[in-house]
């Protein structure tokens, strides 16, 4: 079907980043894009070919395959493809074939390169590398929505003074916003009640509208901390309502500013270290969602955020071990408490259960085992109180199987390596992420290196581990490039944990196994794999960029939920993303799928 210039122009205005380009640039692009009409099974390009340019799907569907001829993506309307090869050496890193009769728009390579050189919006869109983010957690530059109180306490304008005063007393607040519906009409503070009611001896039945500050100065959620600070100092006020248009959405007080500056991982760690009970610790760990919001808003990278949050869990665990020993007495033999799972990898987010175990000195006797059973119960119960819920798979030190002398643990590892059945694969995956938390670390010395060495030399075990690592796949499908959950509570969402970060976690564990790398953290494993030559530089960089994007999307989703007053989870609706975000996330999943395919075909060493 021949396309007119008007049709191409209208189409480009519906596709990012072209929709945000200056009108003269859009007009020029209309003349540069070449329409391609292709039939079903037509090879748009093959692996390794010199790419003619960037492709956008105007109509139809395209199937993309990797170097192992595995399908990594099905693309539809408005999806683009070919940019990864163009951004490298101009050669295709995948193959593309028409699933059905399709119409494509092709921007020749020369003009594609000029596009990203001349327009920052286009460069940012096509550059999949993780952008630099500001460091720190500066109140002055943080958005108001990060630290405002939501929702604010309100009263209708026909309420009386006594009602408002009672609301302030009962909720220990210093102000109430006066509204009609969602619209802000005024604000009343304790200062107003003192100066305008008590000082003037007005009756408690006085209408609140008579003493409120009418039409108070407001800010929007997109304002930054310095806007609040300057406004408070200039107008000598201590409360600033936050509105979207005429609708009240929050409020910022001087207390909020102080609390924002006070909440830090170090401050939470300090409070936990001095806690006298699990209940005391729980009041501290309850602030983790707030810390998560603050850390992400401050521009911290995902591996920094998760490391700081994990530090809090580590401190809570060590404090509980100390309290357990104070209650039970000194341990009869040395022991070591270890974490596995996300805590072991230092990758905890706002949603975490507990995965742990105990290694005991080989001198332990049967008569001494009840001590460690009580210690394990005390600590695991305490962690549950703190919000680190019991492991659904019972991977905890309270399970006698995971509370054993070192010699038994060595037998476990040897057995899993020599007889890699499905259970052994799963357990080995968990145990390769072990990290000492509290106790005698010498009990673990040598165990990890010996296990890695033995495991990497057993080709059958490695093959089983690779097969196990491919069970979690990225959610690629036909709908906008995504395969969402089909039914149940989380229908039409993406599981950013099991289908997002877990596939990369599993790949990184395989690379660590192949290279006998001691790192447990996923990103550290990828960096070490590149340095050790287990992964090619290009493979490592692609996978790290993909992982960064997926992990940061997951954290930003959790932060959005916390800001809305909901519990953080891992289930993201693609409809909540912009075209720009969907495109980048889809490409990240394609990279992961490609790397899985390489590992599955025995090419993991080169990425």
Coordinates of C-alpha atoms in Angstrom, one line a residue:
X1 CA 0.0 0.0 0.0
X2 CA 1.6 3.3 -1.0
X3 CA 1.7 5.7 1.9
X4 CA 1.2 9.4 1.4
X5 CA 3.3 12.0 3.2
X6 CA 0.3 13.0 5.2
X7 CA -0.2 9.4 6.5
X8 CA 3.5 9.1 7.5
X9 CA 3.4 12.5 9.2
X10 CA 0.3 11.6 11.2
X11 CA 1.8 8.2 12.1
X12 CA 5.1 9.7 13.3
X13 CA 3.2 12.1 15.6
X14 CA 1.8 9.1 17.4
X15 CA 5.2 7.5 18.0
X16 CA 7.8 8.5 20.5
X17 CA 10.4 10.1 20.2
X18 CA 9.3 11.6 16.9
X19 CA 6.2 13.2 18.5
X20 CA 8.5 15.4 20.7
X21 CA 10.8 16.6 17.9
X22 CA 10.5 20.2 16.5
X23 CA 8.0 20.5 13.7
X24 CA 10.7 21.2 11.1
X25 CA 12.5 18.0 12.1
X26 CA 9.3 16.0 11.9
X27 CA 8.6 17.4 8.4
X28 CA 12.1 16.4 7.3
X29 CA 11.8 12.9 8.7
X30 CA 8.6 12.4 6.6
X31 CA 10.7 12.7 3.5
X32 CA 13.4 10.4 4.8
X33 CA 11.4 7.4 5.9
X34 CA 11.0 4.8 3.2
X35 CA 7.9 2.6 3.2
X36 CA 8.5 -1.1 2.8
X37 CA 5.6 -3.5 2.1
X38 CA 6.5 -7.1 2.8
X39 CA 4.6 -10.4 2.7
X40 CA 4.4 -13.1 5.4
X41 CA 7.8 -14.9 6.0
X42 CA 9.8 -12.1 4.3
X43 CA 13.2 -11.8 5.8
X44 CA 13.6 -8.1 6.7
X45 CA 17.2 -8.8 7.6
X46 CA 19.3 -11.8 8.8
X47 CA 21.8 -12.1 11.6
X48 CA 25.1 -10.4 10.9
X49 CA 23.8 -8.5 7.8
X50 CA 24.6 -4.8 7.4
X51 CA 21.5 -3.0 8.5
X52 CA 19.9 -0.6 6.0
X53 CA 18.4 1.4 8.8
X54 CA 15.9 1.6 11.6
X55 CA 12.5 0.0 11.1
X56 CA 9.1 1.0 12.6
X57 CA 6.0 -1.2 12.2
X58 CA 3.2 0.8 10.5
X59 CA 1.0 -2.2 10.1
X60 CA 1.4 -6.0 10.7
X61 CA 3.7 -8.1 12.9
X62 CA 7.4 -8.9 13.0
X63 CA 9.1 -11.9 14.7
X64 CA 12.7 -11.3 16.0
X65 CA 15.1 -14.2 16.6
X66 CA 18.5 -14.3 18.2
X67 CA 21.8 -15.9 17.1
X68 CA 20.5 -19.3 18.2
X69 CA 17.3 -18.9 16.1
X70 CA 15.3 -18.6 19.2
X71 CA 12.3 -16.2 19.2
X72 CA 13.0 -13.3 21.5
X73 CA 10.1 -11.0 20.6
X74 CA 7.0 -10.5 18.5
X75 CA 6.5 -6.9 17.6
X76 CA 3.5 -5.0 16.5
X77 CA 2.2 -1.5 15.6
X78 CA 4.6 1.4 16.5
X79 CA 7.3 -0.9 17.7
X80 CA 10.8 -0.2 16.2
X81 CA 13.6 -2.6 15.7
X82 CA 17.2 -2.7 14.3
X83 CA 18.5 0.1 16.6
X84 CA 20.8 -2.2 18.6
X85 CA 22.8 -3.1 15.6
X86 CA 22.9 0.4 14.3
X87 CA 24.2 1.7 17.7
X88 CA 27.0 -0.9 17.5
X89 CA 28.8 -1.5 14.2
X90 CA 25.8 -1.4 11.9
X91 CA 25.4 -5.1 11.7
X92 CA 22.3 -7.0 12.8
X93 CA 22.5 -8.7 16.2
X94 CA 19.2 -10.5 15.5
X95 CA 17.1 -11.6 12.5
X96 CA 13.7 -10.2 11.7
X97 CA 11.0 -11.8 9.7
X98 CA 7.4 -10.8 8.9
X99 CA 4.7 -12.8 10.7
X100 CA 2.1 -11.6 8.3
X101 CA 1.7 -9.0 5.5
X102 CA 3.2 -5.9 7.0
X103 CA 4.0 -2.3 6.2
X104 CA 7.3 -0.9 7.6
X105 CA 8.9 2.5 7.7
X106 CA 12.7 2.4 7.3
X107 CA 14.9 5.3 8.2
X108 CA 18.3 4.8 6.5
X109 CA 21.3 4.3 8.8
X110 CA 22.9 7.6 7.8
X111 CA 19.8 9.6 8.7
X112 CA 19.2 7.6 11.9
X113 CA 22.7 8.5 13.1
X114 CA 22.1 12.2 12.3
X115 CA 18.8 12.0 14.2
X116 CA 20.4 10.8 17.4
X117 CA 23.4 13.2 17.0
X118 CA 21.1 16.3 16.5
X119 CA 18.3 15.6 18.9
X120 CA 18.8 14.8 22.6
X121 CA 15.3 13.3 22.9
X122 CA 16.0 10.8 20.2
X123 CA 19.5 10.0 21.6
X124 CA 18.0 9.4 25.1
X125 CA 15.3 7.2 23.6
X126 CA 17.6 4.9 21.6
X127 CA 20.5 4.9 24.0
X128 CA 19.8 1.9 26.3
X129 CA 22.7 2.6 28.6
X130 CA 21.8 3.5 32.2
X131 CA 21.8 7.3 32.5
X132 CA 23.7 9.1 35.1
X133 CA 21.6 9.9 38.1
X134 CA 22.2 12.5 40.8
X135 CA 23.6 11.1 44.0
X136 CA 22.6 12.0 47.6
X137 CA 19.3 12.6 49.3
X138 CA 19.1 16.4 49.4
X139 CA 15.9 17.9 50.8
X140 CA 16.3 21.0 48.7
X141 CA 16.2 19.1 45.4
X142 CA 13.8 16.4 46.3
X143 CA 10.2 16.6 44.9
X144 CA 7.5 17.6 47.4
X145 CA 5.5 14.4 46.6
X146 CA 8.4 12.5 48.2
X147 CA 7.8 13.9 51.7
X148 CA 4.4 15.4 51.9
X149 CA 1.8 14.0 54.3
X150 CA -0.8 12.1 52.2
X151 CA -3.7 12.2 52.6
X152 CA -4.0 15.4 54.8
X153 CA -6.6 15.7 57.6
X154 CA -9.6 17.8 56.5
X155 CA -12.9 19.2 57.7
X156 CA -15.8 20.8 55.8
X157 CA -16.1 24.6 56.0
X158 CA -19.3 24.3 58.1
X159 CA -17.6 22.5 61.0
X160 CA -17.2 24.4 64.3
X161 CA -13.9 25.2 66.2
X162 CA -14.4 22.5 68.8
X163 CA -14.7 19.7 66.1
X164 CA -11.5 20.8 64.4
X165 CA -9.7 21.2 67.7
X166 CA -10.8 17.6 68.7
X167 CA -9.5 16.3 65.3
X168 CA -6.1 17.9 65.9
X169 CA -5.9 16.6 69.4
X170 CA -6.9 13.0 68.6
X171 CA -4.5 12.7 65.7
X172 CA -1.7 14.7 67.2
X173 CA -1.5 17.1 64.3
X174 CA -0.9 20.9 64.1
X175 CA -3.1 21.8 61.2
X176 CA -6.3 20.8 59.4
X177 CA -7.2 21.7 55.8
X178 CA -10.7 23.1 55.3
X179 CA -12.4 21.7 52.2
X180 CA -15.6 21.6 50.2
X181 CA -15.4 18.2 48.5
X182 CA -11.8 17.9 47.2
X183 CA -11.4 21.7 46.8
X184 CA -9.2 23.6 49.3
X185 CA -10.9 26.5 51.0
X186 CA -8.6 27.3 53.9
X187 CA -6.3 26.0 56.6
X188 CA -6.4 26.1 60.4
X189 CA -3.4 25.7 62.6
X190 CA -2.9 25.5 66.4
X191 CA -1.6 29.0 66.2
X192 CA -5.0 30.1 64.7
X193 CA -6.8 28.4 67.6
X194 CA -4.6 30.1 70.1
X195 CA -4.6 33.6 68.6
X196 CA -8.1 33.8 67.1
X197 CA -10.2 31.7 69.5
X198 CA -8.6 31.5 72.9
X199 CA -7.0 34.9 72.9
X200 CA -10.3 36.5 71.8
X201 CA -12.5 34.3 74.0
X202 CA -14.6 33.1 71.1
X203 CA -17.1 30.3 71.8
X204 CA -16.3 26.8 70.8
X205 CA -19.3 26.8 68.5
X206 CA -17.6 29.4 66.3
X207 CA -17.7 28.4 62.6
X208 CA -14.2 27.3 61.5
X209 CA -14.7 29.4 58.3
X210 CA -14.5 32.5 60.6
X211 CA -11.0 31.7 61.9
X212 CA -9.3 29.8 59.1
X213 CA -6.7 31.3 56.8
X214 CA -8.6 31.6 53.6
X215 CA -7.2 30.6 50.2
X216 CA -3.7 29.7 51.6
X217 CA -0.6 29.6 49.5
X218 CA -0.1 26.2 47.9
X219 CA 2.4 24.3 45.9
X220 CA 2.1 21.4 43.5
X221 CA 3.5 17.9 44.0
X222 CA 6.2 18.6 41.4
X223 CA 7.7 21.5 43.5
X224 CA 11.0 20.7 45.2
X225 CA 12.1 21.1 48.8
X226 CA 13.7 24.4 48.3
X227 CA 10.4 25.8 47.1
X228 CA 8.9 24.8 50.4
X229 CA 11.8 26.1 52.5
X230 CA 11.8 29.5 50.7
X231 CA 8.1 29.9 51.0
X232 CA 8.1 29.1 54.7
X233 CA 10.9 31.5 55.4
X234 CA 9.6 34.3 53.3
X235 CA 5.9 34.1 54.5
X236 CA 6.8 32.9 58.0
X237 CA 4.5 30.0 57.8
X238 CA 4.9 26.4 58.9
X239 CA 2.3 24.6 56.8
X240 CA 2.0 24.4 53.0
X241 CA -1.0 22.6 51.4
X242 CA -0.2 20.7 48.2
X243 CA -2.7 20.8 45.4
X244 CA -3.2 19.6 41.9
X245 CA -5.2 22.3 40.3
X246 CA -8.0 23.0 42.8
X247 CA -7.8 19.5 44.4
X248 CA -6.0 19.0 47.7
X249 CA -3.6 16.0 47.6
X250 CA -1.3 16.6 50.6
X251 CA 0.4 18.9 53.0
X252 CA 3.9 19.7 54.1
X253 CA 4.8 20.9 57.6
X254 CA 8.0 21.8 59.3
X255 CA 7.8 18.4 61.0
X256 CA 7.7 16.7 57.6
X257 CA 10.9 18.5 56.6
X258 CA 12.6 17.5 59.8
X259 CA 11.5 13.9 59.5
X260 CA 12.6 13.7 55.9
X261 CA 16.1 14.8 56.8
X262 CA 16.2 12.5 59.8
X263 CA 15.1 9.3 58.1
X264 CA 18.2 7.6 56.7
X265 CA 19.5 4.0 56.7
X266 CA 22.2 4.9 59.2
X267 CA 19.6 6.4 61.6
X268 CA 17.4 3.3 61.3
X269 CA 20.4 1.0 61.8
X270 CA 21.3 3.0 64.9
X271 CA 17.9 2.7 66.4
X272 CA 17.7 -1.1 65.7
X273 CA 21.1 -1.7 67.2
X274 CA 19.8 -0.2 70.5
X275 CA 16.4 -1.9 70.5
X276 CA 15.5 -4.1 73.4
X277 CA 12.8 -6.2 71.7
X278 CA 11.5 -7.3 68.3
X279 CA 8.5 -5.0 68.9
X280 CA 10.8 -2.0 69.3
X281 CA 12.6 -3.0 66.1
X282 CA 9.3 -3.3 64.2
X283 CA 8.5 0.4 64.9
X284 CA 11.8 1.1 63.0
X285 CA 11.4 -1.3 60.1
X286 CA 8.0 0.1 59.6
X287 CA 9.8 3.2 58.2
X288 CA 11.5 1.2 55.5
X289 CA 8.9 2.1 52.8
X290 CA 9.4 5.7 53.6
X291 CA 13.2 5.2 53.3
X292 CA 12.7 3.5 50.0
X293 CA 10.7 6.5 48.6
X294 CA 13.4 8.8 49.9
X295 CA 16.3 6.8 48.5
X296 CA 14.8 6.4 45.0
X297 CA 13.7 10.1 44.9
X298 CA 17.2 11.1 45.8
X299 CA 18.5 9.5 42.6
X300 CA 20.3 6.6 44.2
X301 CA 21.0 3.6 41.9
X302 CA 19.0 0.4 42.6
X303 CA 22.1 -1.5 43.9
X304 CA 22.7 1.2 46.4
X305 CA 19.0 1.3 47.5
X306 CA 18.8 -2.4 48.0
X307 CA 22.2 -2.6 49.8
X308 CA 21.1 0.1 52.3
X309 CA 17.7 -1.6 52.9
X310 CA 19.4 -5.0 53.3
X311 CA 21.8 -3.4 55.9
X312 CA 18.8 -2.8 58.1
X313 CA 17.7 -6.5 57.9
X314 CA 21.3 -7.5 58.7
X315 CA 21.3 -5.3 61.8
X316 CA 18.0 -6.5 62.9
X317 CA 19.2 -10.1 62.6
X318 CA 22.4 -9.5 64.6
X319 CA 20.5 -7.6 67.3
X320 CA 18.0 -10.5 67.6
X321 CA 21.0 -12.9 67.9
X322 CA 22.3 -10.8 70.7
X323 CA 19.0 -10.7 72.5
X324 CA 18.6 -14.5 72.0
X325 CA 21.9 -15.1 73.7
X326 CA 21.0 -12.8 76.5
X327 CA 17.9 -14.8 77.1
X328 CA 19.3 -18.3 76.5
X329 CA 22.8 -17.9 77.7
X330 CA 26.1 -18.2 75.8
X331 CA 26.0 -20.7 72.9
X332 CA 27.5 -24.2 73.8
X333 CA 29.6 -24.2 70.6
X334 CA 30.4 -21.6 67.9
X335 CA 27.7 -21.0 65.3
X336 CA 27.2 -18.8 62.2
X337 CA 23.9 -17.4 61.0
X338 CA 23.7 -17.0 57.3
X339 CA 21.2 -15.3 54.9
X340 CA 20.4 -16.5 51.5
X341 CA 17.9 -15.3 48.9
X342 CA 17.6 -11.5 48.4
X343 CA 19.2 -10.8 51.8
X344 CA 22.1 -13.0 51.0
X345 CA 22.6 -11.1 47.7
X346 CA 22.0 -7.7 49.4
X347 CA 19.1 -7.0 47.1
X348 CA 16.1 -6.5 49.4
X349 CA 13.4 -4.1 48.4
X350 CA 10.2 -3.0 50.1
X351 CA 8.9 -6.6 49.8
X352 CA 11.0 -9.3 51.6
X353 CA 10.5 -12.6 53.4
X354 CA 13.3 -14.3 55.3
X355 CA 15.7 -17.0 54.0
X356 CA 18.3 -18.1 56.4
X357 CA 20.2 -21.0 58.0
X358 CA 22.6 -22.0 60.8
X359 CA 26.0 -23.6 60.5
X360 CA 27.2 -25.1 63.8
X361 CA 30.7 -26.1 64.9
X362 CA 31.3 -29.8 64.3
X363 CA 31.8 -30.3 68.1
X364 CA 28.1 -29.8 68.7
X365 CA 26.2 -32.7 70.4
X366 CA 22.6 -33.8 70.1
X367 CA 22.1 -32.6 73.7
X368 CA 23.1 -29.1 72.6
X369 CA 20.9 -28.9 69.5
X370 CA 17.8 -27.7 71.4
X371 CA 19.7 -24.5 72.3
X372 CA 20.1 -23.7 68.6
X373 CA 16.5 -24.6 67.9
X374 CA 15.4 -22.1 70.5
X375 CA 17.8 -19.5 69.1
X376 CA 16.6 -20.0 65.6
X377 CA 12.9 -19.7 66.7
X378 CA 13.7 -16.5 68.7
X379 CA 15.4 -14.8 65.7
X380 CA 13.0 -16.0 63.0
X381 CA 9.9 -15.0 65.1
X382 CA 11.5 -11.6 65.7
X383 CA 12.2 -11.1 62.0
X384 CA 8.6 -11.9 61.3
X385 CA 7.5 -9.3 63.8
X386 CA 9.7 -6.8 62.0
X387 CA 8.0 -7.5 58.7
X388 CA 10.4 -10.1 57.3
X389 CA 7.8 -12.8 56.8
X390 CA 8.4 -16.5 57.2
X391 CA 9.7 -18.2 54.1
X392 CA 6.9 -20.0 52.3
X393 CA 9.3 -22.8 51.4
X394 CA 10.5 -23.1 55.0
X395 CA 14.1 -22.1 54.0
X396 CA 14.8 -21.0 57.5
X397 CA 17.1 -21.9 60.4
X398 CA 13.9 -23.1 62.3
X399 CA 13.8 -26.1 60.0
X400 CA 16.1 -28.7 61.5
X401 CA 17.4 -29.5 58.0
X402 CA 18.9 -26.0 57.8
X403 CA 20.4 -26.0 61.3
X404 CA 23.3 -28.4 61.1
X405 CA 27.1 -28.9 61.8
X406 CA 29.5 -27.7 59.1
X407 CA 30.3 -31.3 58.1
X408 CA 26.6 -31.9 57.3
X409 CA 26.5 -28.8 55.2
X410 CA 29.6 -30.0 53.3
X411 CA 27.8 -33.3 52.7
X412 CA 24.7 -31.3 51.5
X413 CA 26.7 -29.4 48.9
X414 CA 28.6 -32.5 47.8
X415 CA 25.3 -34.5 47.4
X416 CA 23.6 -31.7 45.4
X417 CA 26.6 -31.5 43.0
X418 CA 27.0 -35.2 42.5
X419 CA 23.2 -36.0 42.2
X420 CA 21.7 -32.8 40.6
X421 CA 18.0 -33.7 40.7
X422 CA 15.3 -30.9 40.6
X423 CA 15.3 -30.4 44.3
X424 CA 19.1 -30.3 44.4
X425 CA 19.2 -27.7 41.6
X426 CA 16.7 -25.5 43.5
X427 CA 18.6 -25.8 46.8
X428 CA 22.0 -25.3 45.2
X429 CA 20.7 -22.1 43.6
X430 CA 19.6 -20.8 47.0
X431 CA 22.7 -21.8 48.8
X432 CA 25.1 -20.3 46.3
X433 CA 23.8 -16.9 47.5
X434 CA 24.8 -17.6 51.2
X435 CA 26.3 -14.7 53.1
X436 CA 27.4 -14.7 56.8
X437 CA 25.4 -12.3 59.0
X438 CA 26.3 -13.0 62.6
X439 CA 28.4 -15.4 64.6
X440 CA 31.8 -17.2 63.9
X441 CA 32.5 -16.5 60.2
X442 CA 35.4 -19.0 60.3
X443 CA 32.8 -21.8 60.0
X444 CA 32.1 -20.7 56.5
X445 CA 35.7 -20.0 55.4
X446 CA 36.7 -22.3 52.6
X447 CA 33.2 -23.8 52.1
X448 CA 32.2 -21.4 49.4
X449 CA 35.4 -21.7 47.3
X450 CA 35.5 -25.5 47.7
X451 CA 31.9 -25.8 46.6
X452 CA 32.3 -23.5 43.6
X453 CA 35.4 -25.4 42.5
X454 CA 33.7 -28.8 42.8
X455 CA 30.5 -27.5 41.1
X456 CA 32.2 -25.9 38.2
X457 CA 34.2 -29.1 37.4
X458 CA 31.0 -31.2 37.2
X459 CA 29.6 -30.6 33.7
X460 CA 26.4 -32.5 34.4
X461 CA 25.7 -30.3 37.5
X462 CA 26.4 -27.2 35.5
X463 CA 24.1 -28.3 32.7
X464 CA 21.3 -28.9 35.3
X465 CA 21.9 -25.6 36.9
X466 CA 21.7 -23.9 33.5
X467 CA 18.4 -25.7 32.7
X468 CA 17.1 -24.6 36.1
X469 CA 18.1 -21.0 35.5
X470 CA 16.0 -20.8 32.3
X471 CA 12.7 -21.6 34.1
X472 CA 12.0 -18.0 34.7
X473 CA 11.6 -16.2 31.4
X474 CA 11.1 -12.5 30.6
X475 CA 7.4 -11.6 29.8
X476 CA 7.7 -11.1 26.1
X477 CA 4.6 -11.6 24.0
X478 CA 2.3 -10.1 21.4
X479 CA 0.6 -7.3 23.4
X480 CA 2.8 -4.3 23.1
X481 CA 5.7 -6.8 23.2
X482 CA 4.7 -8.1 26.7
X483 CA 3.1 -11.3 28.0
X484 CA 1.1 -10.3 31.1
X485 CA -0.4 -12.5 33.8
X486 CA -3.6 -14.0 32.4
X487 CA -5.7 -14.6 35.4
X488 CA -6.1 -14.1 39.1
X489 CA -5.5 -11.2 41.4
X490 CA -2.7 -9.8 39.3
X491 CA -4.3 -10.3 35.9
X492 CA -2.9 -8.0 33.1
X493 CA 0.3 -7.2 35.0
X494 CA 4.0 -8.0 34.7
X495 CA 5.7 -9.8 37.6
X496 CA 8.8 -7.7 37.8
X497 CA 10.3 -10.1 40.3
X498 CA 10.0 -13.6 38.9
X499 CA 9.9 -12.6 35.2
X500 CA 12.0 -9.4 35.6
X501 CA 14.9 -9.5 38.0
X502 CA 15.0 -13.2 38.7
X503 CA 16.0 -14.3 35.2
X504 CA 19.1 -12.0 35.5
X505 CA 19.8 -13.2 39.0
X506 CA 19.8 -16.8 37.7
X507 CA 22.1 -15.9 34.8
X508 CA 24.5 -14.1 37.1
X509 CA 24.6 -17.1 39.4
X510 CA 25.6 -19.3 36.4
X511 CA 28.3 -16.9 35.3
X512 CA 29.6 -17.0 38.9
X513 CA 29.6 -20.8 38.9
X514 CA 31.4 -21.0 35.5
X515 CA 34.0 -18.5 36.7
X516 CA 34.2 -19.7 40.3
X517 CA 33.5 -16.1 41.4
X518 CA 32.8 -15.6 45.1
X519 CA 30.5 -12.6 44.7
X520 CA 26.8 -13.0 45.8
X521 CA 25.3 -9.7 44.6
X522 CA 23.9 -9.9 41.1
X523 CA 25.4 -6.8 39.6
X524 CA 28.8 -7.5 41.3
X525 CA 28.6 -11.0 39.7
X526 CA 28.1 -9.5 36.3
X527 CA 30.9 -7.1 36.7
X528 CA 33.2 -9.9 37.9
X529 CA 32.1 -12.1 35.0
X530 CA 33.1 -9.4 32.6
X531 CA 36.5 -8.8 34.3
X532 CA 37.2 -12.6 34.4
X533 CA 36.3 -13.1 30.8
X534 CA 33.3 -15.3 31.5
X535 CA 31.2 -12.7 29.7
X536 CA 32.2 -10.6 26.7
X537 CA 32.3 -6.9 27.3
X538 CA 29.4 -6.2 25.0
X539 CA 27.3 -9.1 26.5
X540 CA 28.1 -7.9 30.0
X541 CA 27.2 -4.3 29.2
X542 CA 24.0 -5.2 27.5
X543 CA 22.9 -7.4 30.4
X544 CA 23.9 -4.9 33.1
X545 CA 22.0 -2.1 31.3
X546 CA 18.9 -4.4 31.0
X547 CA 19.1 -5.4 34.6
X548 CA 19.5 -1.8 35.8
X549 CA 16.4 -0.8 33.9
X550 CA 14.3 -3.7 35.1
X551 CA 15.4 -3.3 38.7
X552 CA 14.9 0.4 38.8
X553 CA 11.5 0.1 37.1
X554 CA 10.6 -2.3 39.9
X555 CA 11.7 0.1 42.6
X556 CA 9.9 3.0 41.0
X557 CA 6.7 1.0 40.9
X558 CA 7.0 0.1 44.6
X559 CA 7.6 3.8 45.4
X560 CA 4.6 4.8 43.5
X561 CA 2.5 2.4 45.5
X562 CA 3.9 3.6 48.8
X563 CA 3.2 7.2 47.9
X564 CA -0.4 6.2 47.2
X565 CA -0.7 4.7 50.7
X566 CA -0.6 1.1 49.4
X567 CA 1.8 -1.8 50.2
X568 CA 4.6 -2.2 47.7
X569 CA 4.5 -5.2 45.4
X570 CA 6.1 -6.5 42.2
X571 CA 3.1 -6.4 39.8
X572 CA 3.2 -3.6 37.2
X573 CA 0.5 -2.9 34.7
X574 CA 2.1 -2.1 31.3
X575 CA -0.7 0.5 30.8
X576 CA 0.9 2.5 33.7
X577 CA 4.0 3.0 31.5
X578 CA 4.5 5.6 28.7
X579 CA 5.4 4.4 25.2
X580 CA 9.0 5.5 26.0
X581 CA 9.1 3.3 29.1
X582 CA 7.4 0.4 27.5
X583 CA 9.9 0.4 24.6
X584 CA 12.9 0.5 26.9
X585 CA 11.5 -2.2 29.2
X586 CA 10.7 -4.4 26.2
X587 CA 14.2 -4.0 24.9
X588 CA 15.6 -4.9 28.3
X589 CA 13.6 -8.1 28.3
X590 CA 14.8 -8.9 24.8
X591 CA 18.4 -8.6 26.0
X592 CA 17.7 -11.0 28.9
X593 CA 16.0 -13.5 26.6
X594 CA 18.9 -13.3 24.2
X595 CA 21.4 -14.0 27.0
X596 CA 19.3 -16.9 28.3
X597 CA 19.3 -18.3 24.8
X598 CA 23.1 -18.0 24.6
X599 CA 23.5 -19.8 27.9
X600 CA 21.0 -22.5 26.9
X601 CA 23.0 -23.2 23.8
X602 CA 26.3 -23.5 25.6
X603 CA 27.5 -20.0 24.6
X604 CA 27.2 -18.4 28.0
X605 CA 31.0 -17.9 28.4
X606 CA 31.0 -15.4 25.6
X607 CA 27.6 -13.7 26.3

